[in-house]
């Protein structure tokens, strides 16, 4: 069983399109995240949700809109895609809560987005 | 967020111990030291974490200095599959598990 799964694994699309990436975790975790890894391999957090509520928003353009329909899912919708959005996007989850922040993160295998 | 300093790259012979250092002199009192690695094109993988005591699990050992300003990750018997980028990340407190990745150390294990 894959703990954190993302779909699709690869996504090639044209500038200006709108696309979504889906993430699901079967670990029963309360907190989920989206990270972006750019062409220089630098990993940076974008968003975090705890129990379906947004708790971290790292100054990401409004074109990026995360949605968490339930604790096990965190999707990322991107409007009006730009060339600079090309990157690998990783979903992650942890059992972190306000009671205990110190838990390990489990990452998905990534979605490689290429905007042409 | 605490800043970290790691050597950009290290080499290790297969079967030998790999010792990866990290400086985190600005770590907060309630932050743990986490180590993750990223094998080429895969998602980051958790290795180990600790607060102030040394820790050991099936993957590695973590040695934290008494002043908590630096730590060393030890892979006791490196294999070719341990070739990866290794990240040292202070995290915890009120960060809700947020991980701030630095440049990491590219560890190359040679036959």
mmCIF file of N, CA, C and O in Angstrom, chain A residues 57-94:
data_model
loop_
_atom_site.group_PDB
_atom_site.id
_atom_site.type_symbol
_atom_site.label_atom_id
_atom_site.label_comp_id
_atom_site.label_asym_id
_atom_site.label_seq_id
_atom_site.Cartn_x
_atom_site.Cartn_y
_atom_site.Cartn_z
ATOM 1 N N UNK A 57 0.656 29.164 4.431
ATOM 2 C CA UNK A 57 0.573 29.634 3.054
ATOM 3 C C UNK A 57 1.821 30.467 2.828
ATOM 4 O O UNK A 57 1.921 31.583 3.320
ATOM 5 N N UNK A 58 2.768 29.915 2.113
ATOM 6 C CA UNK A 58 4.078 30.543 1.986
ATOM 7 C C UNK A 58 4.147 31.497 0.802
ATOM 8 O O UNK A 58 4.932 31.312 -0.117
ATOM 9 N N UNK A 59 3.315 32.510 0.820
ATOM 10 C CA UNK A 59 3.372 33.563 -0.196
ATOM 11 C C UNK A 59 3.421 32.984 -1.613
ATOM 12 O O UNK A 59 4.268 33.320 -2.420
ATOM 13 N N UNK A 60 2.487 32.098 -1.862
ATOM 14 C CA UNK A 60 2.382 31.482 -3.176
ATOM 15 C C UNK A 60 1.399 32.307 -4.009
ATOM 16 O O UNK A 60 0.419 32.808 -3.468
ATOM 17 N N UNK A 61 1.650 32.488 -5.329
ATOM 18 C CA UNK A 61 0.704 33.255 -6.154
ATOM 19 C C UNK A 61 -0.719 32.742 -6.040
ATOM 20 O O UNK A 61 -0.961 31.542 -5.849
ATOM 21 N N UNK A 62 -1.675 33.643 -6.187
ATOM 22 C CA UNK A 62 -3.090 33.281 -6.082
ATOM 23 C C UNK A 62 -3.531 32.267 -7.123
ATOM 24 O O UNK A 62 -4.607 31.669 -6.991
ATOM 25 N N UNK A 63 -2.739 32.092 -8.150
ATOM 26 C CA UNK A 63 -3.081 31.104 -9.186
ATOM 27 C C UNK A 63 -3.045 29.677 -8.612
ATOM 28 O O UNK A 63 -3.618 28.769 -9.211
ATOM 29 N N UNK A 64 -2.367 29.511 -7.493
ATOM 30 C CA UNK A 64 -2.296 28.212 -6.849
ATOM 31 C C UNK A 64 -3.362 28.151 -5.763
ATOM 32 O O UNK A 64 -3.368 28.988 -4.851
ATOM 33 N N UNK A 65 -4.242 27.172 -5.842
ATOM 34 C CA UNK A 65 -5.288 27.053 -4.828
ATOM 35 C C UNK A 65 -5.366 25.610 -4.347
ATOM 36 O O UNK A 65 -5.773 24.717 -5.095
ATOM 37 N N UNK A 66 -4.967 25.382 -3.103
ATOM 38 C CA UNK A 66 -5.103 24.046 -2.535
ATOM 39 C C UNK A 66 -6.533 23.828 -2.068
ATOM 40 O O UNK A 66 -7.227 24.773 -1.689
ATOM 41 N N UNK A 67 -6.941 22.567 -2.102
ATOM 42 C CA UNK A 67 -8.275 22.230 -1.605
ATOM 43 C C UNK A 67 -8.193 20.899 -0.867
ATOM 44 O O UNK A 67 -7.630 19.937 -1.365
ATOM 45 N N UNK A 68 -8.780 20.865 0.323
ATOM 46 C CA UNK A 68 -8.753 19.651 1.130
ATOM 47 C C UNK A 68 -10.181 19.217 1.416
ATOM 48 O O UNK A 68 -10.802 19.688 2.378
ATOM 49 N N UNK A 69 -10.733 18.311 0.612
ATOM 50 C CA UNK A 69 -12.120 17.875 0.822
ATOM 51 C C UNK A 69 -12.298 17.064 2.108
ATOM 52 O O UNK A 69 -13.373 17.068 2.698
ATOM 53 N N UNK A 70 -11.231 16.399 2.527
ATOM 54 C CA UNK A 70 -11.238 15.681 3.800
ATOM 55 C C UNK A 70 -9.799 15.509 4.247
ATOM 56 O O UNK A 70 -8.875 15.866 3.518
ATOM 57 N N UNK A 71 -9.614 14.955 5.446
ATOM 58 C CA UNK A 71 -8.255 14.881 6.018
ATOM 59 C C UNK A 71 -7.300 14.072 5.175
ATOM 60 O O UNK A 71 -6.092 14.276 5.231
ATOM 61 N N UNK A 72 -7.816 13.134 4.401
ATOM 62 C CA UNK A 72 -6.959 12.222 3.651
ATOM 63 C C UNK A 72 -6.559 12.754 2.289
ATOM 64 O O UNK A 72 -5.748 12.137 1.597
ATOM 65 N N UNK A 73 -7.129 13.866 1.869
ATOM 66 C CA UNK A 73 -6.872 14.390 0.534
ATOM 67 C C UNK A 73 -6.476 15.861 0.555
ATOM 68 O O UNK A 73 -7.064 16.657 1.294
ATOM 69 N N UNK A 74 -5.486 16.186 -0.261
ATOM 70 C CA UNK A 74 -5.100 17.585 -0.451
ATOM 71 C C UNK A 74 -4.736 17.750 -1.917
ATOM 72 O O UNK A 74 -3.743 17.197 -2.385
ATOM 73 N N UNK A 75 -5.577 18.465 -2.633
ATOM 74 C CA UNK A 75 -5.363 18.658 -4.059
ATOM 75 C C UNK A 75 -4.797 20.053 -4.305
ATOM 76 O O UNK A 75 -4.978 20.971 -3.506
ATOM 77 N N UNK A 76 -4.121 20.184 -5.430
ATOM 78 C CA UNK A 76 -3.520 21.472 -5.798
ATOM 79 C C UNK A 76 -4.019 21.851 -7.177
ATOM 80 O O UNK A 76 -3.781 21.127 -8.149
ATOM 81 N N UNK A 77 -4.716 22.971 -7.249
ATOM 82 C CA UNK A 77 -5.212 23.455 -8.532
ATOM 83 C C UNK A 77 -4.391 24.675 -8.937
ATOM 84 O O UNK A 77 -4.146 25.561 -8.115
ATOM 85 N N UNK A 78 -3.975 24.684 -10.187
ATOM 86 C CA UNK A 78 -3.166 25.793 -10.685
ATOM 87 C C UNK A 78 -3.852 26.416 -11.891
ATOM 88 O O UNK A 78 -4.121 25.727 -12.886
ATOM 89 N N UNK A 79 -4.147 27.687 -11.797
ATOM 90 C CA UNK A 79 -4.780 28.425 -12.903
ATOM 91 C C UNK A 79 -3.731 29.129 -13.758
ATOM 92 O O UNK A 79 -2.648 29.495 -13.271
ATOM 93 N N UNK A 80 -4.065 29.324 -15.007
ATOM 94 C CA UNK A 80 -3.237 30.138 -15.915
ATOM 95 C C UNK A 80 -1.758 29.780 -15.807
ATOM 96 O O UNK A 80 -0.909 30.620 -15.459
ATOM 97 N N UNK A 81 -1.450 28.547 -16.088
ATOM 98 C CA UNK A 81 -0.095 28.054 -15.911
ATOM 99 C C UNK A 81 0.936 28.878 -16.663
ATOM 100 O O UNK A 81 0.702 29.314 -17.803
ATOM 101 N N UNK A 82 2.083 29.088 -16.024
ATOM 102 C CA UNK A 82 3.196 29.842 -16.600
ATOM 103 C C UNK A 82 4.414 28.919 -16.720
ATOM 104 O O UNK A 82 4.502 27.896 -16.034
ATOM 105 N N UNK A 83 5.351 29.337 -17.587
ATOM 106 C CA UNK A 83 6.558 28.532 -17.784
ATOM 107 C C UNK A 83 7.285 28.284 -16.464
ATOM 108 O O UNK A 83 7.800 27.192 -16.213
ATOM 109 N N UNK A 84 7.291 29.295 -15.593
ATOM 110 C CA UNK A 84 7.997 29.197 -14.317
ATOM 111 C C UNK A 84 7.360 28.244 -13.322
ATOM 112 O O UNK A 84 7.952 27.955 -12.274
ATOM 113 N N UNK A 85 6.177 27.744 -13.660
ATOM 114 C CA UNK A 85 5.533 26.773 -12.770
ATOM 115 C C UNK A 85 6.084 25.371 -12.989
ATOM 116 O O UNK A 85 5.781 24.458 -12.206
ATOM 117 N N UNK A 86 6.869 25.202 -14.036
ATOM 118 C CA UNK A 86 7.471 23.895 -14.295
ATOM 119 C C UNK A 86 8.363 23.506 -13.117
ATOM 120 O O UNK A 86 9.268 24.247 -12.733
ATOM 121 N N UNK A 87 8.085 22.359 -12.557
ATOM 122 C CA UNK A 87 8.796 21.910 -11.351
ATOM 123 C C UNK A 87 8.268 20.525 -10.996
ATOM 124 O O UNK A 87 7.359 20.001 -11.642
ATOM 125 N N UNK A 88 8.842 19.960 -9.929
ATOM 126 C CA UNK A 88 8.286 18.732 -9.358
ATOM 127 C C UNK A 88 7.555 19.129 -8.078
ATOM 128 O O UNK A 88 8.121 19.815 -7.219
ATOM 129 N N UNK A 89 6.316 18.715 -7.971
ATOM 130 C CA UNK A 89 5.491 19.042 -6.811
ATOM 131 C C UNK A 89 5.326 17.785 -5.954
ATOM 132 O O UNK A 89 4.916 16.738 -6.447
ATOM 133 N N UNK A 90 5.662 17.940 -4.675
ATOM 134 C CA UNK A 90 5.572 16.823 -3.744
ATOM 135 C C UNK A 90 4.492 17.082 -2.707
ATOM 136 O O UNK A 90 4.420 18.159 -2.112
ATOM 137 N N UNK A 91 3.697 16.071 -2.489
ATOM 138 C CA UNK A 91 2.730 16.079 -1.411
ATOM 139 C C UNK A 91 3.347 15.334 -0.231
ATOM 140 O O UNK A 91 4.153 14.414 -0.420
ATOM 141 N N UNK A 92 2.987 15.735 0.990
ATOM 142 C CA UNK A 92 3.503 15.051 2.176
ATOM 143 C C UNK A 92 2.439 15.067 3.262
ATOM 144 O O UNK A 92 1.493 15.871 3.215
ATOM 145 N N UNK A 93 2.584 14.189 4.229
ATOM 146 C CA UNK A 93 1.672 14.197 5.372
ATOM 147 C C UNK A 93 2.438 13.861 6.642
ATOM 148 O O UNK A 93 3.472 13.190 6.606
ATOM 149 N N UNK A 94 1.917 14.368 7.754
ATOM 150 C CA UNK A 94 2.473 14.034 9.074
ATOM 151 C C UNK A 94 1.330 13.924 10.069
ATOM 152 O O UNK A 94 0.213 14.373 9.808
#
